[in-house]
CSV table of C-alpha atoms in Angstrom, one decimal:
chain,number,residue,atom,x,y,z
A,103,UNK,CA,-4.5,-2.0,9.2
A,104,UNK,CA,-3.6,-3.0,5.9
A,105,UNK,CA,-7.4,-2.1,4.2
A,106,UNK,CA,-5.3,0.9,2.3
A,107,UNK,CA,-3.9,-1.2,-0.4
A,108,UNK,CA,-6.7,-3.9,0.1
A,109,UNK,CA,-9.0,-1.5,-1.5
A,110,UNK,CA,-6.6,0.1,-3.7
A,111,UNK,CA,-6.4,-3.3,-5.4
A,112,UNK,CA,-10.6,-4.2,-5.4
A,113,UNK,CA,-10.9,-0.4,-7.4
A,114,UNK,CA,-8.3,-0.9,-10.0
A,115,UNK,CA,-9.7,-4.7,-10.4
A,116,UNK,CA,-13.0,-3.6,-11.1
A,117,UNK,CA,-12.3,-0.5,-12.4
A,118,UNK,CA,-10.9,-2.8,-15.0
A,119,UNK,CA,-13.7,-4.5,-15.5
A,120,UNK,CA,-16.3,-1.7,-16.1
A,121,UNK,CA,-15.5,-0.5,-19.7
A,122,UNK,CA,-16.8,3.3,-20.0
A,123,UNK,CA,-18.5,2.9,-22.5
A,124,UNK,CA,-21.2,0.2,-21.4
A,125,UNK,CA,-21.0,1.1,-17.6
A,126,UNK,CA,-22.1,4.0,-16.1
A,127,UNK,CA,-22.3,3.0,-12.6
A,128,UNK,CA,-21.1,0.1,-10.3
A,129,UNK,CA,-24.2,-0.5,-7.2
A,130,UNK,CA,-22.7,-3.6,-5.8
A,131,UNK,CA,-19.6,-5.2,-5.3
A,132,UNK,CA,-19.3,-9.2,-4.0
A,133,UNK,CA,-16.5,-9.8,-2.3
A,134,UNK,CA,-15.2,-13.3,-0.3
A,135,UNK,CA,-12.9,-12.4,2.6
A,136,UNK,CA,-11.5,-15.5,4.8
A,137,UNK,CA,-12.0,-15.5,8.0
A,138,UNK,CA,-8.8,-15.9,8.9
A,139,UNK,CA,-7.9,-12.1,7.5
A,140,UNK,CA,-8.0,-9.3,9.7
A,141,UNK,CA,-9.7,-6.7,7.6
A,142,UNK,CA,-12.1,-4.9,9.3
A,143,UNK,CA,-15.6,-4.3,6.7
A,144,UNK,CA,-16.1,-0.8,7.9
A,145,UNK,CA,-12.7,0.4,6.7
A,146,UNK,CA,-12.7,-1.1,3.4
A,147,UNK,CA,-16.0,0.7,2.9
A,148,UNK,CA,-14.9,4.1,4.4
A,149,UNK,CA,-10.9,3.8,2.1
A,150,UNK,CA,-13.1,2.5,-0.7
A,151,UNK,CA,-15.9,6.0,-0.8
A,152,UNK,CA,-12.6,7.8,-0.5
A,153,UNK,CA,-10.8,6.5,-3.0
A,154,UNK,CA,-13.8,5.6,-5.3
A,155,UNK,CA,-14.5,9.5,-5.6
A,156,UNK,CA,-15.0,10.8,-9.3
A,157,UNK,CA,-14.7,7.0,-10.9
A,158,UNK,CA,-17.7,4.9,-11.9
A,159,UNK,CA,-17.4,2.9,-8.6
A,160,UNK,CA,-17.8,6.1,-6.4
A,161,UNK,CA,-20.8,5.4,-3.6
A,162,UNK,CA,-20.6,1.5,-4.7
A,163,UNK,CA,-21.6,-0.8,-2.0
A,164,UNK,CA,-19.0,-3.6,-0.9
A,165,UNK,CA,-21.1,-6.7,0.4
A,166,UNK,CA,-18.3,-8.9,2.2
A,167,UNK,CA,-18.8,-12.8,2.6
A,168,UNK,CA,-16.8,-14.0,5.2
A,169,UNK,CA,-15.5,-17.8,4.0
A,170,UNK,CA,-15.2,-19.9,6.6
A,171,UNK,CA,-12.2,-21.5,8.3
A,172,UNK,CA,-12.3,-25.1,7.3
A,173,UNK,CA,-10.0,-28.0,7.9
A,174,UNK,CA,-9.4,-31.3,6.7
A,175,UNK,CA,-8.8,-34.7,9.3
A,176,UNK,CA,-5.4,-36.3,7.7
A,177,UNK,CA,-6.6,-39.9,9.1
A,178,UNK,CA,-10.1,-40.0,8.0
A,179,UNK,CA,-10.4,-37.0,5.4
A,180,UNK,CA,-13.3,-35.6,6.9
A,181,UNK,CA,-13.5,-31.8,6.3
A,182,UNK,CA,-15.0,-29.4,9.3
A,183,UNK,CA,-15.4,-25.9,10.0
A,184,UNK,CA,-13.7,-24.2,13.2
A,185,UNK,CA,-14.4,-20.8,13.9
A,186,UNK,CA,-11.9,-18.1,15.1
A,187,UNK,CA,-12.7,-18.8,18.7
A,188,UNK,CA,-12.5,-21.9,18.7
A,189,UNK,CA,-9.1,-23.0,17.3
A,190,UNK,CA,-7.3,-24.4,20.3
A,191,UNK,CA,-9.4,-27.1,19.7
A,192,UNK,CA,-9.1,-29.0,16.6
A,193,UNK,CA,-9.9,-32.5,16.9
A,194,UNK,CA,-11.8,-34.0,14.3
A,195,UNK,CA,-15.6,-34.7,14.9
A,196,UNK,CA,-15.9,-38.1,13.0
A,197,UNK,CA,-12.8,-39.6,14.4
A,198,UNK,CA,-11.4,-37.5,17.6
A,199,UNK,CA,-7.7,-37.2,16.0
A,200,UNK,CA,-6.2,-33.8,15.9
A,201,UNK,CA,-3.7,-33.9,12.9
A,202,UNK,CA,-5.7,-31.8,10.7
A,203,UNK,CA,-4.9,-29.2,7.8
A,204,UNK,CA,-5.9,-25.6,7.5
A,205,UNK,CA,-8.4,-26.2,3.5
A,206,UNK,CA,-9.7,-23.1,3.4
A,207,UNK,CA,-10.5,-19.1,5.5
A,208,UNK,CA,-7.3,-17.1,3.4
A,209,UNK,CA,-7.5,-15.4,0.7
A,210,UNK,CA,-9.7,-12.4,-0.5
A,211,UNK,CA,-11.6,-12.6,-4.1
A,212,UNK,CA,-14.1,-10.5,-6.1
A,213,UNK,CA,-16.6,-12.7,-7.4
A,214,UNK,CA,-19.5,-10.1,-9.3
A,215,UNK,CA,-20.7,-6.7,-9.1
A,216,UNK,CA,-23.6,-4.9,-9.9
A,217,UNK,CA,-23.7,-2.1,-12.7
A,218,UNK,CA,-26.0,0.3,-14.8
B,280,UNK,CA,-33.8,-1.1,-9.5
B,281,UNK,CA,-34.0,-0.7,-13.6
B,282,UNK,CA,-31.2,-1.7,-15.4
B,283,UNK,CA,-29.2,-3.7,-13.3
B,284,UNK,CA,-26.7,-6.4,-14.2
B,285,UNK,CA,-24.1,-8.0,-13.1
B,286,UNK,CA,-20.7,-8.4,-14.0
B,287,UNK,CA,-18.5,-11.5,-13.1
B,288,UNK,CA,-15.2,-10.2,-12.3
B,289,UNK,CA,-13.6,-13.8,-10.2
B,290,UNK,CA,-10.2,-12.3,-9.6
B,291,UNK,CA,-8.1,-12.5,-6.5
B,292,UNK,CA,-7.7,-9.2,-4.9
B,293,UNK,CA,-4.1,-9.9,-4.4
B,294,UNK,CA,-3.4,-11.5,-7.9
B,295,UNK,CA,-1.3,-9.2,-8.8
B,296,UNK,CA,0.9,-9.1,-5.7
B,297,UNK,CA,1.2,-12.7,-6.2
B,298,UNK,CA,2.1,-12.7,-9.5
B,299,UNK,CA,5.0,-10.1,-8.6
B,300,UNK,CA,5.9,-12.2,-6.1
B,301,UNK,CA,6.1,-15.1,-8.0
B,302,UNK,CA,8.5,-13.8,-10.5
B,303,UNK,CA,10.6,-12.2,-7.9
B,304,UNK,CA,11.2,-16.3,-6.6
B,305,UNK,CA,11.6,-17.2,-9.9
B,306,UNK,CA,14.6,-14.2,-10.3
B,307,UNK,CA,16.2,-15.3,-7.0
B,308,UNK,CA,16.3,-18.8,-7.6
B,309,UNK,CA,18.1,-18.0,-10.9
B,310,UNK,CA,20.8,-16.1,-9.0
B,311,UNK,CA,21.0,-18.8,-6.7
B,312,UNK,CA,19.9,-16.2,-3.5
B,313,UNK,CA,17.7,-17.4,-1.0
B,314,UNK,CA,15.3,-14.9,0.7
B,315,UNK,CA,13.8,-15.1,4.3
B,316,UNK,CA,11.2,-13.1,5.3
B,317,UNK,CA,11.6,-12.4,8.7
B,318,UNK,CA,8.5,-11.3,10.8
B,319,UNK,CA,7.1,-11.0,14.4
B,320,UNK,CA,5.6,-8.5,16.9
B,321,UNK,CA,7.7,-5.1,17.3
B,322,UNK,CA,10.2,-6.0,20.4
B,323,UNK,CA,10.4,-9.4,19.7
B,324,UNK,CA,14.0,-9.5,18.9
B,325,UNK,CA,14.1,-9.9,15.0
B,326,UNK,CA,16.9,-7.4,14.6
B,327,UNK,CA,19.2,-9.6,17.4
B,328,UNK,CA,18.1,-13.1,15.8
B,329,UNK,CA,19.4,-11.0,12.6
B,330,UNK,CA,22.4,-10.1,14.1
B,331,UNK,CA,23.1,-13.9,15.5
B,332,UNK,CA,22.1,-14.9,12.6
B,333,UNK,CA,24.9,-12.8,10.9
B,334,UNK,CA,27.6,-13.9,13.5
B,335,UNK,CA,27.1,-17.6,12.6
B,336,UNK,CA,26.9,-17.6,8.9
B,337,UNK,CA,28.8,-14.7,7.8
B,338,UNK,CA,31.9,-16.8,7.4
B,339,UNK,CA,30.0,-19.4,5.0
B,340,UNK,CA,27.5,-17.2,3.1
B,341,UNK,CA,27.4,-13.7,1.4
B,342,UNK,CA,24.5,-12.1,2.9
B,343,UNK,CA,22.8,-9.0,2.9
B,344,UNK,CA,19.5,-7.7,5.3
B,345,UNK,CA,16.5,-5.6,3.7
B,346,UNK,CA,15.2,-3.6,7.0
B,347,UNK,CA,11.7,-2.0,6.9
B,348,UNK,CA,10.4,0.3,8.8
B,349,UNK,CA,7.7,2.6,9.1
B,350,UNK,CA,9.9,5.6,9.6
B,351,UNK,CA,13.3,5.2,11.2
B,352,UNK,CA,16.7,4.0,10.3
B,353,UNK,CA,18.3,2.6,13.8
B,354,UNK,CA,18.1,-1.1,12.7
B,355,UNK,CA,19.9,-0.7,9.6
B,356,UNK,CA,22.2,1.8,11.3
B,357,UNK,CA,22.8,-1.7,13.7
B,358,UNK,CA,23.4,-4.1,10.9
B,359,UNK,CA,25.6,-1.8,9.4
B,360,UNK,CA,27.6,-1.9,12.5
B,361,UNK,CA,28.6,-5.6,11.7
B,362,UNK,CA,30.1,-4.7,8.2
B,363,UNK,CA,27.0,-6.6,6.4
B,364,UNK,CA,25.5,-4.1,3.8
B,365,UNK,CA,22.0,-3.1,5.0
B,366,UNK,CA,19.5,-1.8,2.8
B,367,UNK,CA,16.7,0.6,4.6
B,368,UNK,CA,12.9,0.4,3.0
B,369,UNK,CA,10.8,3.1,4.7
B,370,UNK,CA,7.5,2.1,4.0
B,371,UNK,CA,5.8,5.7,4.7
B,372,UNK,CA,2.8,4.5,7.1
B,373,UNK,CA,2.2,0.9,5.3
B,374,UNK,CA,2.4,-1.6,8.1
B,375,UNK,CA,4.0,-4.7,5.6
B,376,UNK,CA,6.1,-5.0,2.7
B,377,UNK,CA,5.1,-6.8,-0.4
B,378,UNK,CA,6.9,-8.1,-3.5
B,379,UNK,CA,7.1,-4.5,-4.8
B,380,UNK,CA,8.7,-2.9,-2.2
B,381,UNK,CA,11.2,-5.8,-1.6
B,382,UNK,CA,11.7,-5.5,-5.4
B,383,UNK,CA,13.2,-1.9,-5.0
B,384,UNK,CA,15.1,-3.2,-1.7
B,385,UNK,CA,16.7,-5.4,-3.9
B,386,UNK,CA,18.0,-3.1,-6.5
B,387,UNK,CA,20.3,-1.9,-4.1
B,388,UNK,CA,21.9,-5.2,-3.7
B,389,UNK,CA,24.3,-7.4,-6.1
B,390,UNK,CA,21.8,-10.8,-6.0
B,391,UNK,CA,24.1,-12.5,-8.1
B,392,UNK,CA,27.4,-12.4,-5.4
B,393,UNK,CA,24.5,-13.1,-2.2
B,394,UNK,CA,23.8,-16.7,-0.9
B,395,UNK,CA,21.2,-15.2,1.5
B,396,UNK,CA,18.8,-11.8,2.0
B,397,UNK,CA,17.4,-12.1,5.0
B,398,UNK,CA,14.2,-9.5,4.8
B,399,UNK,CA,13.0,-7.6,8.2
B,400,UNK,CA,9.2,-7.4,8.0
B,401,UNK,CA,7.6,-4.5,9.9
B,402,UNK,CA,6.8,-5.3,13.3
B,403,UNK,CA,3.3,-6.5,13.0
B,404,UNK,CA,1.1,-10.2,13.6
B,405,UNK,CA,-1.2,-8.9,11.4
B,406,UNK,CA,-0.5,-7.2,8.1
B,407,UNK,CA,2.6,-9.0,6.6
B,408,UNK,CA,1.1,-12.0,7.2
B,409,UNK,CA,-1.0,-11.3,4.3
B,410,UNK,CA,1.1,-10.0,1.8
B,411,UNK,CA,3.7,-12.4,0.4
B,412,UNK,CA,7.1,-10.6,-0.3
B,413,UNK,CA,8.7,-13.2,-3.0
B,414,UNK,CA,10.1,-14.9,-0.3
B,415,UNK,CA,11.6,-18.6,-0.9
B,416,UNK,CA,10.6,-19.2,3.1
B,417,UNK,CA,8.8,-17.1,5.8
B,418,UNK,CA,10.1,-17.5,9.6
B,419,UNK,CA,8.4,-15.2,12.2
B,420,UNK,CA,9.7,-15.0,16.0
B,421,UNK,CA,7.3,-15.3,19.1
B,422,UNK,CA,8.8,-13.9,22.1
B,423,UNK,CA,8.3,-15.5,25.6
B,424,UNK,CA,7.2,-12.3,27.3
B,425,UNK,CA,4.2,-12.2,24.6
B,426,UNK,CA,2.9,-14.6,25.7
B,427,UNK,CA,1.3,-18.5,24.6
B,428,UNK,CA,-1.9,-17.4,23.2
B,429,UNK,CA,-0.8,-15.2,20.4
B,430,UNK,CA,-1.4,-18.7,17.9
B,431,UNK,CA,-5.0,-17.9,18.8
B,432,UNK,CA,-4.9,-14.4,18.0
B,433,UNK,CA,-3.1,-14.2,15.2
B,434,UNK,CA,-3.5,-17.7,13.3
B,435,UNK,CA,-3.1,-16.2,10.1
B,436,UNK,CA,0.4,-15.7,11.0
B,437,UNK,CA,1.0,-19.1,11.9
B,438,UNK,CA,-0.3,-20.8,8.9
B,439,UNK,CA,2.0,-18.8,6.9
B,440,UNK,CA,5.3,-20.0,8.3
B,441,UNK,CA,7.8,-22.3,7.7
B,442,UNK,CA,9.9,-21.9,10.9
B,443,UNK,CA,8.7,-20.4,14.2
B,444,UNK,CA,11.6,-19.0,16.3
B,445,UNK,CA,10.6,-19.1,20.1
B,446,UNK,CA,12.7,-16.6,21.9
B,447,UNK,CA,13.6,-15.5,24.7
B,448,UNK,CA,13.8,-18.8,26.6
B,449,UNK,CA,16.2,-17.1,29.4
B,450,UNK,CA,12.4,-15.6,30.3
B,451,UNK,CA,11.0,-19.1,30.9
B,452,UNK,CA,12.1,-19.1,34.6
B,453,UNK,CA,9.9,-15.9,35.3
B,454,UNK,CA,6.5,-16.5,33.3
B,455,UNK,CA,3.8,-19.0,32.8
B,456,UNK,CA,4.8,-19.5,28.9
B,457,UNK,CA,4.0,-22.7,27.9
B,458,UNK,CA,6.1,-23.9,25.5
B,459,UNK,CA,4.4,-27.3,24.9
B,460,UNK,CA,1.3,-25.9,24.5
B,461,UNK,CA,2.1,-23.4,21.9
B,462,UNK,CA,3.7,-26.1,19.5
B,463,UNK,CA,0.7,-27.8,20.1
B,464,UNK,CA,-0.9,-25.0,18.6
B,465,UNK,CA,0.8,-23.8,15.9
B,466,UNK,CA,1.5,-28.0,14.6
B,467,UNK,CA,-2.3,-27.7,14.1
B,468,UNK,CA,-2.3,-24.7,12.5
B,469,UNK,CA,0.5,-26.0,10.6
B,470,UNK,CA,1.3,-29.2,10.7
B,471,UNK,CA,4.8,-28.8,8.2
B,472,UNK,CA,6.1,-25.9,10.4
B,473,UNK,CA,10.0,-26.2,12.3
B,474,UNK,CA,10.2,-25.1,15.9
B,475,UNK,CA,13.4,-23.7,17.2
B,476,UNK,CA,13.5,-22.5,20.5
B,477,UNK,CA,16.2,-19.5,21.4
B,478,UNK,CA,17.6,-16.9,23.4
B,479,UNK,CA,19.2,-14.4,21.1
B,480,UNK,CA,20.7,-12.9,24.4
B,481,UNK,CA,22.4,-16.4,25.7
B,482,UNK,CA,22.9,-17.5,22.2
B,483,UNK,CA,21.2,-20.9,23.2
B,484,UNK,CA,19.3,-22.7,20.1
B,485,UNK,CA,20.7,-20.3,17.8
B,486,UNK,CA,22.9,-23.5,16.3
B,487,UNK,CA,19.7,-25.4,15.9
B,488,UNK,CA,18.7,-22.5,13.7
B,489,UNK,CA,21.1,-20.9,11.7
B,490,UNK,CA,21.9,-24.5,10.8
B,491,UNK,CA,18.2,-25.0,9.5
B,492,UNK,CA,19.1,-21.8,7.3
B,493,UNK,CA,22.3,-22.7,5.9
B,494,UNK,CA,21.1,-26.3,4.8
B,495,UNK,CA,17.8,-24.6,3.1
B,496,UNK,CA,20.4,-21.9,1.4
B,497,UNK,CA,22.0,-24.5,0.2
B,498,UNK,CA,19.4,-26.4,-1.5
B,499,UNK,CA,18.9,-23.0,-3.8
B,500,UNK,CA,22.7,-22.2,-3.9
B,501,UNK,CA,23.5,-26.2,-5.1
B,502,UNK,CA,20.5,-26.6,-7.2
């Protein structure tokens, strides 16, 4: 729901980073998405062709990496993934405890893109 | 393809969002305000918690509520009621606020005579979760008629919080909410969350609460 201002911010970021004079098109942008976020793929695409339109990032591919959702034991430090499904249960593999911290699956980031 | 190269760009899509948000803290801690982000599922009772919230602290604090809404005016038009200055934010369609928007909230208000802004988020698991207002803490209300699996539907949410309001306890009697099991959930999610459970209709918990709020508005005001 919120892929509006999601891909308002991704355009004016690389938009930023493709100088007119030494760009003329953007192919490819690498995004990592956590798991954890909502955003549906097919909308930031479909926003992104809209509001791409007439800039050199119009018909630019967005190729999303999901991060995963990882954790980290507090007793024995060990670090796991859980996916989305499975988060009711969080016990740790290596030592069966459940007090565990949320280490990574937030966040959005643009790592590279593709020009011409 | 010919020609091809790539560009590193390695920028957080919501850096700039963050960095506004930042400053806003920074602002707020310099007038001494303190600034809860309120936010939960629409119906789950933020604007009575508010109102509670209001009865219990008005005599100790200045405060002040920041209501967004997509498109209406009827919860500021309730705050109003209580003789606590309300500040509407329509947010046209957008399903969160962010630091911006509270920004302009703000402008209305006199931050440096206010103890506490109490922010209601649009009513939404999903979106505000995401966005960070400029909030010094974010509590979010999960109503017993929702139901105990909305930790696994919406973890985001959770993992953003530092208090989780369960209300609507007077329901307890007439569901299968488990309340053990949800804190079981969310501590896992996160671990350094508080867990108050309340009935904003019988009032009970709402102690428990509003004295969590007034100690943590008083670690900014004495500071």
């Amino acid at each position: 729901m919120h892929e509006l201002p999601v891909t308002e911010s991704i355009l004016k970021i690389v938009l930023r980073h493709a100088p007119a004079e030494s760009v003329k098109r953007i192919v490819r942008i690498f995004l990592e998405v956590g798991e954890l976020s909502d955003l549906e793929d097919e909308w930031i695409q479909h926003y992104f062709d809209y509001l791409s339109k007439g800039t050199v990032a119009e018909n630019a591919q967005l190729v999303i990496q999901r991060t995963p959702i990882m954790f980290q034991c507090d007793a024995c430090a060990h670090v796991f993934e859980r996916k989305r499904e499975a988060l009711h249960d969080l016990q740790c593999p290596e030592c069966g405890k459940t007090e565990c911290r949320l280490v990574s699956g937030k966040g959005y980031y643009i790592k590279n893109m593709e020009v011409v | 393809m010919e020609g091809i190269r790539l560009i590193e760009v390695k920028e957080e899509i919501h850096a700039d969002n963050k960095a506004k948000a930042e400053a806003l803290r920074d602002r707020l801690r310099g007038h001494k305000t303190f600034l809860l982000n309120l936010m939960s599922s629409p119906g789950a009772g933020k604007t009575t918690v508010i109102l509670r919230t209001i009865e219990a602290l008005r005599d100790d604090l200045h405060l002040s509520v920041i209501e967004a809404d997509i498109d209406s005016m009827v919860d500021a038009e309730k705050i109003a009621e209580t003789g606590i200055t309300a500040v509407q934010l329509r947010t046209g369609g957008f399903c969160h606020l962010d630091a911006s928007m509270v920004e302009r909230g703000l402008e209305d208000l006199d931050l440096a005579s206010l103890d506490l802004v109490i922010i209601e988020n649009v009513g939404n698991l999903v979106c505000p979760a995401e966005f960070d207002t400029g909030s010094i803490k974010n509590a979010m209300i999960l109503s017993v008629p929702e139901g105990d699996d909305k930790p696994l539907k919406y973890p985001l949410m959770f993992t953003v919080c530092d208090v989780l309001l369960i209300n609507k306890i007077d329901y307890l009697g007439f569901s299968d909410f488990d309340v053990q099991a949800v804190r079981e959930r969310v501590k896992r999610l996160n671990p350094g969350i508080t867990i108050f459970e309340i009935s904003s209709k019988t009032g009970e918990g709402i102690g428990e609460w509003t004295q969590w709020l007034k100690k943590a508005v008083g670690e900014i005001r004495f500071s």
